[in-house]
Amino acid sequence: MSERCPVIAIDGPSGSGKGTVARGLARALGFHLLDSGALYRLVGLAGAKAGLAPGSPRHAEVAAAMAIRFGVGSDAQEQVFLDDEEVSGQIRTEDVGNLASQVASDPKVRAALTERQRGFALPPGLVADGRDMGTVLFPKAPLKIFLTASASARAQRRYNQLKDKGVDVNLVGLSLDIAERDARDATRAVAPLVAAADAISIDSTTLTADEVITRVLQLARTRFITR
Ligand code: DC
């Protein structure tokens, strides 16, 4: 699977631009895309819909059983379905992001999602975006990127994204939320947010998404893509 199919692993903290960069890379290369954060967000949302408390061990059952589907709408926007309900907007809220970070610290939830995630590695290739793509999910990926940005740039980006969607947010509160989420993701016992030993770090603080994409495409060409 991942041995026969090239994987570009993009890991990093919230707001580092991973999602935009991963989408752009997948489009440029004609590769599949794995937004692994969406899976943890779906577990958090499905648990909340089932009335589970945030730390409930029953989230692992939810992760194993949930019926999910990804699609593209007529406006070319990505769509995410949970049990046939479109939840694309619901999973992007900060509340669901925080729930996702909490459920993601449960090793049984992570184990329940492992094979689903590896199943995305199909020819001609995969761009995988998350926290543990290069360390745990795809350790043999020929190209691993660890994307960072200053804390203030990351908070400002997330603020702009939410404002664009018409969500009323407060920059200070958002910065605190992001700091708390990153601390939890980086210090958990299983699959913490950490750069793989063979990852290339890119600081996107002063770069546009297109500049990061160009840099990663150059790396991909030198490493494994001949097109
Ligand atoms: O990338 P995101 O903001 O959509 O991710 C939401 C949360 O999911 C994040 O705070 C931590 C968790 N997550 C994870 O633990 N491992 C991944 N590979 C992706 C996300």
mmCIF file with all atom_site columns, C-alpha atoms and ligand atoms in Angstrom, residues 11 14 18 35-38 40-41 92 97 100-101 104 110 117 129-133 158 181 185 188 191, ligand 1:
data_model
loop_
_atom_site.group_PDB
_atom_site.id
_atom_site.type_symbol
_atom_site.label_atom_id
_atom_site.label_alt_id
_atom_site.label_comp_id
_atom_site.label_asym_id
_atom_site.label_entity_id
_atom_site.label_seq_id
_atom_site.pdbx_PDB_ins_code
_atom_site.Cartn_x
_atom_site.Cartn_y
_atom_site.Cartn_z
_atom_site.occupancy
_atom_site.B_iso_or_equiv
_atom_site.pdbx_formal_charge
_atom_site.auth_seq_id
_atom_site.auth_comp_id
_atom_site.auth_asym_id
_atom_site.auth_atom_id
_atom_site.pdbx_PDB_model_num
ATOM   1  C CA . ASP A 1 11  ? 2.286   17.494 9.921  1.00 0.00 ? 11  ASP A CA 1
ATOM   2  C CA . SER A 1 14  ? -3.187  24.167 14.233 1.00 0.00 ? 14  SER A CA 1
ATOM   3  C CA . LYS A 1 18  ? -1.380  22.402 6.505  1.00 0.00 ? 18  LYS A CA 1
ATOM   4  C CA . ASP A 1 35  ? -7.527  15.339 6.048  1.00 0.00 ? 35  ASP A CA 1
ATOM   5  C CA . SER A 1 36  ? -6.962  13.248 9.160  1.00 0.00 ? 36  SER A CA 1
ATOM   6  C CA . GLY A 1 37  ? -8.080  16.071 11.474 1.00 0.00 ? 37  GLY A CA 1
ATOM   7  C CA . ALA A 1 38  ? -11.545 15.778 9.899  1.00 0.00 ? 38  ALA A CA 1
ATOM   8  C CA . TYR A 1 40  ? -10.982 13.207 14.743 1.00 0.00 ? 40  TYR A CA 1
ATOM   9  C CA . ARG A 1 41  ? -13.459 16.075 14.371 1.00 0.00 ? 41  ARG A CA 1
ATOM   10 C CA . ARG A 1 92  ? -15.086 23.169 11.458 1.00 0.00 ? 92  ARG A CA 1
ATOM   11 C CA . GLY A 1 97  ? -11.854 21.219 17.154 1.00 0.00 ? 97  GLY A CA 1
ATOM   12 C CA . ALA A 1 100 ? -11.385 16.428 18.455 1.00 0.00 ? 100 ALA A CA 1
ATOM   13 C CA . SER A 1 101 ? -8.186  17.241 20.325 1.00 0.00 ? 101 SER A CA 1
ATOM   14 C CA . ALA A 1 104 ? -7.475  12.228 19.898 1.00 0.00 ? 104 ALA A CA 1
ATOM   15 C CA . ARG A 1 110 ? -6.447  6.477  17.387 1.00 0.00 ? 110 ARG A CA 1
ATOM   16 C CA . GLN A 1 117 ? -6.558  6.456  7.303  1.00 0.00 ? 117 GLN A CA 1
ATOM   17 C CA . ASP A 1 129 ? -2.372  16.141 6.523  1.00 0.00 ? 129 ASP A CA 1
ATOM   18 C CA . GLY A 1 130 ? -2.320  15.753 10.318 1.00 0.00 ? 130 GLY A CA 1
ATOM   19 C CA . ARG A 1 131 ? -0.183  15.459 13.433 1.00 0.00 ? 131 ARG A CA 1
ATOM   20 C CA . ASP A 1 132 ? 1.239   11.928 13.140 1.00 0.00 ? 132 ASP A CA 1
ATOM   21 C CA . MET A 1 133 ? 1.269   11.258 9.389  1.00 0.00 ? 133 MET A CA 1
ATOM   22 C CA . ARG A 1 158 ? -7.582  30.884 12.076 1.00 0.00 ? 158 ARG A CA 1
ATOM   23 C CA . ARG A 1 181 ? -5.054  22.535 21.938 1.00 0.00 ? 181 ARG A CA 1
ATOM   24 C CA . ASP A 1 185 ? -1.650  17.535 21.086 1.00 0.00 ? 185 ASP A CA 1
ATOM   25 C CA . ARG A 1 188 ? -0.179  13.381 24.872 1.00 0.00 ? 188 ARG A CA 1
ATOM   26 C CA . ALA A 1 191 ? 1.310   9.848  18.727 1.00 0.00 ? 191 ALA A CA 1
HETATM 27 O O1 . DC  B 2 .   ? -6.096  19.498 11.981 1.00 0.00 ? 1   DC  B O1 1
HETATM 28 P P1 . DC  B 2 .   ? -7.354  19.758 12.796 1.00 0.00 ? 1   DC  B P1 1
HETATM 29 O O2 . DC  B 2 .   ? -7.384  21.082 13.502 1.00 0.00 ? 1   DC  B O2 1
HETATM 30 O O3 . DC  B 2 .   ? -8.592  19.554 11.992 1.00 0.00 ? 1   DC  B O3 1
HETATM 31 O O4 . DC  B 2 .   ? -7.350  18.618 13.932 1.00 0.00 ? 1   DC  B O4 1
HETATM 32 C C1 . DC  B 2 .   ? -8.266  18.613 14.998 1.00 0.00 ? 1   DC  B C1 1
HETATM 33 C C2 . DC  B 2 .   ? -7.668  17.860 16.174 1.00 0.00 ? 1   DC  B C2 1
HETATM 34 O O5 . DC  B 2 .   ? -7.545  16.474 15.839 1.00 0.00 ? 1   DC  B O5 1
HETATM 35 C C3 . DC  B 2 .   ? -6.281  18.298 16.594 1.00 0.00 ? 1   DC  B C3 1
HETATM 36 O O6 . DC  B 2 .   ? -6.319  19.273 17.618 1.00 0.00 ? 1   DC  B O6 1
HETATM 37 C C4 . DC  B 2 .   ? -5.623  17.033 17.079 1.00 0.00 ? 1   DC  B C4 1
HETATM 38 C C5 . DC  B 2 .   ? -6.364  15.924 16.411 1.00 0.00 ? 1   DC  B C5 1
HETATM 39 N N1 . DC  B 2 .   ? -5.566  15.263 15.367 1.00 0.00 ? 1   DC  B N1 1
HETATM 40 C C6 . DC  B 2 .   ? -4.706  14.275 15.747 1.00 0.00 ? 1   DC  B C6 1
HETATM 41 O O7 . DC  B 2 .   ? -4.561  14.014 16.933 1.00 0.00 ? 1   DC  B O7 1
HETATM 42 N N2 . DC  B 2 .   ? -4.002  13.578 14.814 1.00 0.00 ? 1   DC  B N2 1
HETATM 43 C C7 . DC  B 2 .   ? -4.122  13.861 13.525 1.00 0.00 ? 1   DC  B C7 1
HETATM 44 N N3 . DC  B 2 .   ? -3.429  13.159 12.629 1.00 0.00 ? 1   DC  B N3 1
HETATM 45 C C8 . DC  B 2 .   ? -4.979  14.914 13.098 1.00 0.00 ? 1   DC  B C8 1
HETATM 46 C C9 . DC  B 2 .   ? -5.689  15.612 14.054 1.00 0.00 ? 1   DC  B C9 1
#
